Coordinates of C-alpha atoms in Angstrom, one line a residue:
M13 CA 30.5 -38.9 133.3
Q14 CA 27.9 -37.4 131.0
N15 CA 25.6 -40.1 129.5
T16 CA 25.0 -40.2 125.7
N17 CA 22.7 -42.4 123.7
F18 CA 24.5 -41.6 120.5
V19 CA 26.2 -45.0 120.2
K20 CA 22.8 -46.8 120.3
Y21 CA 22.1 -45.3 116.9
M22 CA 25.4 -46.4 115.5
K23 CA 26.6 -49.4 113.6
K24 CA 30.2 -50.5 114.2
L25 CA 32.0 -49.4 111.1
N26 CA 35.6 -49.9 112.1
F27 CA 37.0 -52.6 109.8
V28 CA 40.1 -53.6 111.6
F29 CA 42.9 -55.4 109.8
A30 CA 45.0 -57.9 111.8
L31 CA 43.0 -57.6 114.9
A32 CA 40.5 -59.8 116.7
L33 CA 37.4 -58.0 115.4
L34 CA 37.7 -59.8 112.1
L35 CA 39.2 -63.2 111.3
P36 CA 41.7 -64.3 110.3
L37 CA 43.8 -62.8 112.9
F38 CA 47.3 -61.6 112.3
A39 CA 49.8 -61.5 115.2
T40 CA 53.5 -61.0 115.6
S41 CA 56.2 -61.7 118.2
Q42 CA 59.7 -60.5 117.9
T43 CA 60.2 -62.6 114.8
L44 CA 57.1 -64.6 113.9
N45 CA 54.4 -63.5 111.6
V46 CA 51.3 -65.7 112.1
L47 CA 47.7 -65.9 110.8
Y48 CA 44.9 -67.7 112.6
S49 CA 41.6 -68.4 111.0
F50 CA 38.5 -69.8 112.8
R51 CA 35.6 -71.6 111.2
T52 CA 32.7 -73.6 112.7
Y53 CA 30.5 -76.2 111.0
Y54 CA 28.0 -79.0 111.8
S55 CA 28.1 -82.7 111.1
S56 CA 25.8 -85.5 111.9
N57 CA 28.1 -86.5 114.7
S58 CA 28.8 -83.2 116.3
N59 CA 29.5 -79.5 115.9
Y60 CA 33.1 -78.7 115.1
A61 CA 35.5 -75.8 115.2
E62 CA 38.3 -75.6 112.7
I63 CA 41.4 -73.6 113.4
T64 CA 43.9 -72.9 110.7
T65 CA 47.3 -71.5 111.6
A66 CA 49.6 -70.1 108.9
I67 CA 53.2 -69.2 109.9
D68 CA 55.4 -67.1 107.6
A69 CA 58.3 -69.6 107.2
N70 CA 60.6 -66.7 106.4
T71 CA 60.1 -65.3 110.0
A72 CA 60.9 -68.6 111.7
K73 CA 64.5 -69.4 112.5
I74 CA 65.8 -72.2 110.2
E75 CA 68.4 -74.6 111.6
E76 CA 70.4 -77.3 110.0
I77 CA 68.7 -80.6 111.1
K78 CA 71.2 -82.9 109.4
S79 CA 73.9 -82.5 106.9
G80 CA 72.7 -80.4 104.0
L81 CA 69.1 -80.1 105.2
W82 CA 67.4 -77.1 106.9
A83 CA 64.1 -76.7 108.6
G84 CA 62.1 -74.6 111.0
K85 CA 60.5 -76.1 114.2
L86 CA 57.7 -74.5 116.3
E87 CA 55.6 -75.6 119.2
L88 CA 51.9 -74.6 119.2
T89 CA 49.8 -74.8 122.3
T90 CA 46.0 -74.4 122.1
I91 CA 43.6 -74.3 125.0
I92 CA 39.8 -73.8 124.7
C93 CA 37.6 -73.0 127.7
P94 CA 33.9 -72.0 128.0
V95 CA 33.4 -68.3 128.3
S96 CA 31.3 -69.0 131.3
N97 CA 34.2 -70.7 133.0
S98 CA 37.4 -69.5 131.5
D99 CA 39.5 -71.3 134.1
S100 CA 38.3 -74.8 133.0
A101 CA 39.9 -76.2 129.9
I102 CA 37.8 -78.6 127.7
Y103 CA 40.5 -78.9 125.0
I104 CA 44.3 -78.8 125.3
D105 CA 46.6 -79.5 122.5
K106 CA 50.4 -79.1 122.3
R107 CA 52.0 -80.0 118.9
V108 CA 55.2 -79.5 117.1
I109 CA 54.9 -77.9 113.6
K110 CA 57.8 -78.4 111.2
S111 CA 58.6 -76.6 108.0
P112 CA 59.5 -78.6 104.9
E113 CA 63.1 -79.8 104.9
V114 CA 65.1 -77.8 102.3
K115 CA 68.7 -77.9 101.0
D116 CA 68.9 -74.1 100.8
K117 CA 67.7 -72.3 103.9
N118 CA 66.6 -69.4 101.7
A119 CA 64.2 -71.7 99.8
L120 CA 61.4 -71.2 102.4
K121 CA 60.9 -67.5 101.5
N122 CA 57.3 -66.8 100.5
T123 CA 56.3 -70.0 102.0
N124 CA 53.7 -70.6 104.8
I125 CA 53.9 -73.4 107.3
M126 CA 50.2 -74.5 107.7
D127 CA 48.5 -76.4 110.5
I128 CA 44.8 -77.3 110.8
Q129 CA 43.1 -78.4 114.1
R130 CA 39.5 -79.7 114.3
M131 CA 37.7 -80.2 117.6
A132 CA 34.2 -81.2 118.5
L133 CA 32.4 -78.5 120.5
D134 CA 28.9 -78.2 121.9
N135 CA 26.9 -75.1 121.1
G136 CA 28.2 -72.2 123.2
D137 CA 30.7 -69.4 123.5
Y138 CA 34.4 -70.3 124.0
V139 CA 37.7 -68.5 124.7
V140 CA 40.7 -69.8 122.8
Y141 CA 44.3 -69.4 124.1
F142 CA 47.3 -69.7 121.8
E143 CA 51.0 -69.9 122.5
L144 CA 53.4 -70.3 119.6
K145 CA 57.1 -70.9 120.4
D146 CA 60.0 -70.9 117.9
M147 CA 61.9 -73.9 119.2
N148 CA 65.1 -72.7 117.5
T149 CA 65.3 -69.4 119.4
T150 CA 65.2 -68.2 123.0
D151 CA 62.6 -65.5 122.1
Q152 CA 59.5 -65.2 124.2
P153 CA 56.6 -67.2 122.7
L154 CA 53.7 -65.4 120.9
Q155 CA 50.6 -65.5 123.1
Y156 CA 47.0 -64.6 122.1
R157 CA 43.4 -65.3 122.9
D158 CA 40.2 -64.9 121.0
L159 CA 36.5 -66.0 121.1
I160 CA 34.7 -68.7 119.1
K161 CA 30.9 -69.0 119.0
V162 CA 29.2 -72.3 118.1
D163 CA 25.5 -72.2 117.3
Y164 CA 23.9 -75.0 115.3
P165 CA 20.4 -75.8 116.6
K166 CA 19.0 -79.2 115.7
N167 CA 16.4 -79.4 113.0
E168 CA 16.7 -75.7 111.9
V169 CA 18.1 -74.4 108.6
N170 CA 21.6 -73.1 109.2
L171 CA 24.9 -72.4 107.4
S172 CA 28.5 -73.1 108.3
D173 CA 30.9 -70.3 108.6
I174 CA 32.1 -69.2 105.2
M175 CA 35.6 -70.2 104.1
L176 CA 37.3 -68.1 101.4
I177 CA 39.3 -70.4 99.1
D178 CA 42.7 -69.8 97.6
S179 CA 42.5 -73.0 95.6
Y180 CA 40.8 -76.4 95.6
K181 CA 41.0 -79.8 93.8
K182 CA 39.3 -83.2 94.0
T183 CA 40.7 -85.3 96.8
E184 CA 43.0 -88.1 95.6
Q185 CA 44.2 -89.1 99.1
K186 CA 42.4 -87.9 102.2
N187 CA 44.5 -85.3 104.2
A188 CA 44.1 -82.3 106.6
Y189 CA 42.7 -80.1 103.8
S190 CA 40.1 -82.6 102.7
K191 CA 36.3 -82.0 103.0
N192 CA 33.4 -83.6 101.2
G193 CA 35.6 -84.9 98.3
Y194 CA 37.8 -81.8 97.8
D195 CA 41.1 -80.5 99.1
F196 CA 40.7 -76.8 100.0
V197 CA 43.5 -74.4 100.6
P198 CA 41.9 -71.5 102.5
Y199 CA 42.6 -67.9 101.7
M200 CA 43.9 -66.5 104.9
F201 CA 43.6 -62.8 104.5
D202 CA 40.7 -60.4 104.8
D203 CA 42.1 -57.9 102.2
I204 CA 41.4 -58.7 98.6
S205 CA 43.9 -57.4 96.1
E206 CA 43.2 -54.9 93.4
D207 CA 43.8 -57.5 90.7
T208 CA 41.3 -60.1 92.1
K209 CA 38.3 -60.4 89.9
E210 CA 36.3 -63.0 91.9
L211 CA 36.0 -64.4 95.3
K212 CA 35.9 -68.2 95.7
Y213 CA 34.3 -69.6 98.8
Y214 CA 33.0 -72.8 100.4
V215 CA 29.9 -73.1 102.6
E216 CA 27.6 -75.8 103.9
A217 CA 23.8 -75.7 104.3
Y218 CA 22.2 -77.8 107.1
N219 CA 18.8 -79.4 107.6
T220 CA 17.1 -78.0 104.5
D221 CA 15.4 -81.4 104.0
K222 CA 13.8 -81.2 107.5
V223 CA 12.4 -77.8 106.9
F224 CA 11.6 -77.7 103.2
G225 CA 10.9 -81.4 102.7
K226 CA 12.9 -84.2 101.1
D227 CA 13.5 -84.2 97.4
N228 CA 12.7 -80.5 97.3
Y229 CA 14.7 -77.5 96.4
C230 CA 15.8 -74.2 98.0
A231 CA 18.2 -71.4 97.0
I232 CA 21.6 -70.3 98.1
V233 CA 21.8 -66.6 97.4
T234 CA 25.2 -64.8 97.6
I235 CA 25.4 -61.1 97.8
I236 CA 27.9 -58.3 98.7
E237 CA 27.0 -55.8 101.4
N238 CA 28.9 -52.6 102.3
I239 CA 29.9 -52.7 106.0
S240 CA 29.8 -48.9 106.3
T241 CA 26.3 -48.5 105.0
N242 CA 24.9 -52.0 105.5
K243 CA 23.5 -51.7 102.0
K244 CA 23.5 -54.5 99.3
V245 CA 25.6 -53.9 96.2
D246 CA 22.8 -54.4 93.7
S247 CA 25.0 -55.2 90.7
V248 CA 26.6 -58.3 92.4
Q249 CA 24.5 -61.3 93.2
V250 CA 24.6 -65.1 92.6
V251 CA 21.6 -67.4 93.0
K252 CA 22.0 -71.2 93.0
R253 CA 19.2 -73.7 93.2
I254 CA 20.1 -76.8 95.4
K255 CA 18.4 -80.0 96.4
T256 CA 17.4 -80.2 100.0
S257 CA 19.6 -82.4 102.3
E258 CA 20.8 -82.8 105.8
I259 CA 24.1 -81.4 104.7
S260 CA 24.6 -79.6 101.3
S261 CA 28.1 -78.5 100.4
Y262 CA 28.5 -75.6 98.0
I263 CA 31.6 -74.1 96.2
G264 CA 30.8 -70.7 94.8
S265 CA 32.4 -67.6 93.3
I266 CA 31.2 -64.0 92.9
D267 CA 32.5 -61.2 90.8
V268 CA 34.2 -58.4 92.8
S269 CA 35.8 -56.5 90.0
S270 CA 33.4 -53.6 90.0
L271 CA 33.6 -52.9 93.8
A272 CA 35.0 -49.6 94.9
E273 CA 37.7 -49.7 97.5
D274 CA 35.9 -50.2 100.8
S275 CA 34.9 -52.8 103.5
Y276 CA 32.3 -55.4 102.6
Y277 CA 30.5 -58.5 103.8
L278 CA 30.3 -61.6 101.6
T279 CA 26.8 -62.7 102.7
V280 CA 25.4 -66.2 101.9
E281 CA 21.7 -66.8 102.5
I282 CA 19.3 -69.7 102.4
R283 CA 15.9 -68.9 101.0
N284 CA 12.8 -71.0 100.2
G285 CA 10.8 -71.0 96.9
D286 CA 8.9 -67.9 98.1
N287 CA 12.2 -66.0 98.6
I288 CA 11.8 -66.0 102.4
L289 CA 15.1 -65.8 104.2
Y290 CA 15.7 -68.7 106.6
A291 CA 19.4 -68.3 107.5
Y292 CA 22.5 -66.4 106.6
K293 CA 26.2 -66.1 107.3
R294 CA 28.6 -63.2 106.7
H295 CA 32.4 -63.0 106.1
P296 CA 34.0 -59.5 106.2
F297 CA 36.6 -58.5 103.7
Y298 CA 38.3 -55.4 102.4
K299 CA 38.6 -54.8 98.6
K300 CA 41.4 -52.8 97.3
S301 CA 40.5 -51.1 94.1
K302 CA 41.3 -48.2 91.7
I303 CA 37.7 -47.2 92.1
K304 CA 37.6 -44.8 95.0
M305 CA 34.9 -43.4 97.3
N306 CA 32.5 -41.1 95.5
I307 CA 32.4 -37.7 97.3
E308 CA 30.5 -35.7 94.7
N309 CA 28.2 -33.0 96.1
L310 CA 24.9 -34.8 95.6
D311 CA 21.5 -33.8 96.9
I312 CA 21.7 -32.5 100.5
P313 CA 18.4 -31.4 102.1
S314 CA 18.2 -27.7 102.9
T315 CA 17.5 -28.6 106.5
A316 CA 20.6 -30.8 106.8
F317 CA 22.9 -30.1 109.7
V318 CA 25.9 -29.6 107.4
N319 CA 24.4 -26.4 106.0
L320 CA 24.8 -24.8 109.5
I321 CA 28.5 -25.7 109.9
P322 CA 30.8 -22.8 109.2
D323 CA 33.5 -23.4 106.5
S324 CA 36.2 -22.7 109.2
T325 CA 35.1 -25.8 111.3
L326 CA 34.4 -28.3 108.5
T327 CA 37.9 -29.8 108.7
D328 CA 37.8 -30.2 112.4
N329 CA 34.4 -31.9 112.1
M330 CA 35.8 -34.4 109.7
Y331 CA 38.7 -35.3 112.0
Y332 CA 36.2 -35.7 114.9
T333 CA 34.7 -38.7 113.0
I334 CA 38.0 -40.7 112.9
P335 CA 37.3 -42.7 116.2
I336 CA 34.2 -44.3 114.7
A337 CA 35.1 -44.2 110.9
S338 CA 35.8 -47.1 108.7
E339 CA 39.4 -47.6 107.4
V340 CA 38.4 -46.2 104.0
Q341 CA 36.8 -43.2 105.6
K342 CA 39.9 -42.6 107.8
D343 CA 42.1 -42.8 104.8
F344 CA 40.0 -40.3 102.9
I345 CA 39.9 -37.9 105.9
R346 CA 43.7 -38.0 106.3
K347 CA 44.4 -37.5 102.7
N348 CA 41.7 -34.9 101.8
A349 CA 40.4 -33.1 104.9
K350 CA 42.6 -30.2 104.4
T351 CA 42.3 -30.0 100.6
A352 CA 38.7 -30.9 99.8
T353 CA 36.3 -28.2 98.9
P354 CA 33.7 -27.1 101.5
S355 CA 30.9 -28.7 99.4
Q356 CA 32.9 -32.0 99.4
K357 CA 33.4 -31.8 103.1
R358 CA 29.7 -31.2 103.7
Y359 CA 28.8 -34.1 101.5
F360 CA 31.2 -36.4 103.4
L361 CA 29.8 -35.4 106.8
Y362 CA 26.2 -35.6 105.6
Q363 CA 26.7 -39.1 104.1
F364 CA 28.7 -40.2 107.2
F365 CA 25.9 -39.5 109.7
K366 CA 23.2 -40.5 107.3
D367 CA 24.7 -44.0 107.2
Y368 CA 24.4 -44.2 110.9
N369 CA 20.9 -42.9 111.2
P370 CA 19.2 -42.8 107.8
Y371 CA 16.0 -41.4 109.3
N372 CA 17.5 -38.6 111.3
P373 CA 21.2 -37.8 110.4
N374 CA 20.7 -34.4 112.1
K375 CA 20.0 -36.1 115.4
A376 CA 23.0 -38.5 115.0
Y377 CA 25.3 -35.5 114.4
E378 CA 24.0 -33.6 117.4
Q379 CA 24.4 -36.5 119.7
Y380 CA 27.9 -37.2 118.4
M381 CA 29.0 -33.6 118.8
S382 CA 27.7 -33.6 122.3
A383 CA 29.9 -36.6 123.0
I384 CA 32.8 -34.9 121.2
N385 CA 32.4 -31.8 123.4
Y386 CA 32.5 -34.1 126.5
V387 CA 35.6 -36.0 125.6
N388 CA 37.5 -32.9 124.4
S389 CA 36.6 -31.3 127.8
H390 CA 37.5 -34.2 130.0
F391 CA 40.4 -36.1 128.2
K392 CA 42.3 -33.3 126.5
T393 CA 46.1 -33.1 127.0
Q394 CA 48.6 -30.5 126.1
I395 CA 49.3 -32.2 122.8
K396 CA 46.0 -34.0 122.0
E397 CA 42.4 -33.2 121.7
G398 CA 40.2 -35.5 123.8
Y399 CA 38.9 -37.5 120.8
E400 CA 42.5 -38.4 119.9
T401 CA 43.1 -40.2 123.3
D402 CA 42.3 -43.8 124.0
M403 CA 39.7 -42.9 126.6
G404 CA 38.1 -40.5 124.2
R405 CA 38.0 -43.1 121.4
V406 CA 36.4 -45.7 123.7
Y407 CA 33.9 -43.2 125.0
L408 CA 32.9 -42.2 121.5
S409 CA 32.6 -45.8 120.3
Y410 CA 30.9 -47.4 123.3
G411 CA 29.3 -44.5 125.2
A412 CA 29.7 -43.7 128.9
P413 CA 30.7 -46.7 131.0
D414 CA 28.2 -48.1 133.5
D415 CA 30.8 -48.2 136.2
I416 CA 34.4 -47.0 136.8
I417 CA 37.0 -48.4 139.1
D418 CA 39.5 -45.5 139.7
E419 CA 42.7 -46.4 141.4
K420 CA 45.1 -43.5 141.3
F421 CA 47.8 -45.1 143.5
T422 CA 47.7 -48.7 144.7
A423 CA 50.9 -50.2 146.2
S424 CA 50.3 -53.9 147.1
S425 CA 48.1 -56.4 145.5
G426 CA 47.6 -58.8 148.4
F427 CA 47.1 -61.7 146.0
Q428 CA 49.5 -64.4 144.7
K429 CA 47.2 -66.9 142.9
R430 CA 48.2 -68.0 139.5
T431 CA 45.4 -68.8 137.0
T432 CA 44.8 -72.4 135.8
I433 CA 45.4 -71.3 132.2
D434 CA 48.8 -69.8 133.1
Q435 CA 49.7 -72.9 135.0
Q436 CA 49.0 -75.0 131.9
L437 CA 50.9 -72.7 129.6
N438 CA 53.8 -72.0 132.0
P439 CA 53.9 -75.0 134.3
Y440 CA 57.3 -74.1 135.8
A441 CA 56.7 -70.4 136.5
P442 CA 56.8 -69.6 140.3
D443 CA 54.1 -67.9 142.3
C444 CA 54.7 -64.3 143.2
D445 CA 55.3 -62.7 146.5
P446 CA 52.5 -60.1 146.9
D447 CA 54.6 -57.7 148.9
G448 CA 55.9 -54.7 147.0
V449 CA 53.5 -54.8 144.1
N450 CA 53.4 -51.2 142.7
Y451 CA 50.7 -50.4 140.1
Y452 CA 50.6 -47.4 137.8
P453 CA 47.5 -45.3 138.3
Y454 CA 44.7 -47.0 136.4
Q455 CA 41.0 -47.0 135.7
I456 CA 38.8 -50.0 134.7
W457 CA 35.7 -49.0 132.7
I458 CA 32.8 -51.5 132.9
Y459 CA 30.0 -51.9 130.3
H460 CA 27.2 -54.2 131.2
N461 CA 26.1 -54.2 127.6
T462 CA 27.8 -52.6 124.6
P463 CA 26.2 -51.2 121.5
F464 CA 27.7 -54.1 119.6
G465 CA 25.8 -56.9 121.3
E466 CA 28.5 -57.9 123.9
S467 CA 27.9 -58.0 127.7
N468 CA 30.2 -57.5 130.7
R469 CA 33.0 -55.8 128.6
K470 CA 35.8 -54.0 130.4
F471 CA 38.6 -51.7 129.5
V472 CA 41.8 -51.1 131.5
F473 CA 43.5 -47.7 131.1
Y474 CA 46.7 -46.7 132.8
A475 CA 48.8 -43.5 133.3
K476 CA 52.2 -44.9 132.3
Q477 CA 53.9 -41.6 133.1
S478 CA 52.2 -41.7 136.6
N479 CA 51.2 -38.0 136.1
L480 CA 47.4 -38.6 135.5
I481 CA 47.5 -36.4 132.4
E482 CA 46.7 -39.1 129.9
Y483 CA 45.5 -42.7 130.4
F484 CA 46.3 -45.3 127.7
L485 CA 44.4 -48.4 126.9
L486 CA 46.2 -51.5 128.2
H487 CA 43.7 -54.3 127.9
S488 CA 40.1 -55.1 127.1
N489 CA 37.9 -58.2 126.7
A490 CA 35.8 -56.5 124.0
K491 CA 36.0 -58.0 120.6
G492 CA 38.4 -56.2 118.3
E493 CA 40.1 -54.2 121.1
L494 CA 43.7 -54.5 122.4
Q495 CA 44.1 -57.7 124.4
D496 CA 47.1 -58.7 126.5
P497 CA 46.8 -61.8 128.6
Y498 CA 49.6 -60.5 130.9
W499 CA 48.4 -56.9 131.1
E500 CA 48.7 -56.9 134.9
R501 CA 52.4 -57.5 134.8
T502 CA 52.8 -54.3 132.8
L503 CA 50.4 -52.4 135.1
S504 CA 52.4 -53.5 138.1
R505 CA 55.7 -52.2 136.6
N506 CA 56.8 -55.9 136.3
T507 CA 56.5 -56.4 140.1
L508 CA 53.9 -59.2 139.4
D509 CA 55.0 -62.3 137.5
E510 CA 53.1 -63.3 134.4
G511 CA 49.8 -65.0 135.2
V512 CA 49.8 -64.0 138.8
E513 CA 46.5 -62.3 139.7
G514 CA 46.7 -59.1 141.8
K515 CA 44.2 -56.6 143.0
A516 CA 43.7 -55.1 139.5
G517 CA 43.2 -58.6 138.0
K518 CA 40.5 -59.4 140.5
Q519 CA 38.8 -56.1 139.9
F520 CA 38.8 -56.8 136.2
R521 CA 37.3 -60.3 136.8
V522 CA 34.7 -59.5 139.5
G523 CA 34.4 -55.7 139.6
H524 CA 34.5 -53.6 142.8
E525 CA 35.7 -55.5 145.9

């Protein structure tokens, strides 16, 4: 494949709702709607990860538990393993979660069943496996996995992960929501409604006394940054002076009423008296607003690439940016690409590539168009341009893979080993006979390092019509991409049982044989 350095200039703009890229995570099975939220923090005893699970009670099956009383009942299994050894569990928890008991089974509408888990973890990267089963149905359980990073060096200024708050009050009796004298109900969504005027949040600062001195002061600075442009919103900022301590808790709020509809970071910083930045944490969110993206034809240099694009191809050029555009940009393109004026289209394209490479948007555009020409040539189908395919989108986002495993036709896997994780989640599932395993044609793309700071990331594509015309993304271990723990069963046309590792699974794990 042609190599391109375009993605090295790029910042990942895709703000993905309800996917693993951003937390909380939203997932669904046949019936259950579930939100997971991860947060890490430090204490004098240990580092901790906190996992909050919110289940839409209206999507759980409600059964009569005794005369006149109704409730839902679910089983949640959580397994945590080090990324370096994802077959070795260091935390396993299986618990039953019950809804409130109600006299009217319709009374649980608009109610969440909440669960909070806290576990001590050393610094490191971890993979988390979830299984949620509605015990009142025979539906297949919801299964998902994601990553948690814990990084709290001793004697260094640091911040906990930011928690958005729905509400809070002083603790009267300690419970699962209690922390440092308050009961916090977390806000579990990453989209902020049009009517929301301020964001409330909770954060902890660590070891400021060790770095700035006891009985001294430092500043917690809260700002809003645009994810697409990485620029600070100058009109929104909160500065709070706090006394240094080993652990300082802070409840804050920030005005978001003036934000245009777009994707943002809530960024909290620790700065000393000389305004030097020592640590920061970010929490992404999407603000809905009546204030929309400004596309006025502002100053564009005479040498800008957009001045050389013919009017007849401006619309196509806008559609070409969809694979790497933010959700707001995608929405604008779909609604306006065909109706906007040529000057508006030129401004959109110029600003789009200027955001990626402020110093040389012309170069960013040239490199991206080179990649577009490549994917449109190599991945085009009878009904899709190459950039509209899964392979084209991954190529444009991540660049050319470092290695490709190409298996057009593979009949038998030759393996029948079940993974340890699958044995723990499904202890009674049988091993699989390796004979007769029949894969769809597939490719595994391998990236040693991605433009987004991840290493050893892989993408499994398969031709589900077996005609090699188009390959679809089936599974990846890259953050924010499609993840299916039992992708190999689908790839094998259901001839491999769930959790049984075949040839493709081994290739995904270790590369070429």
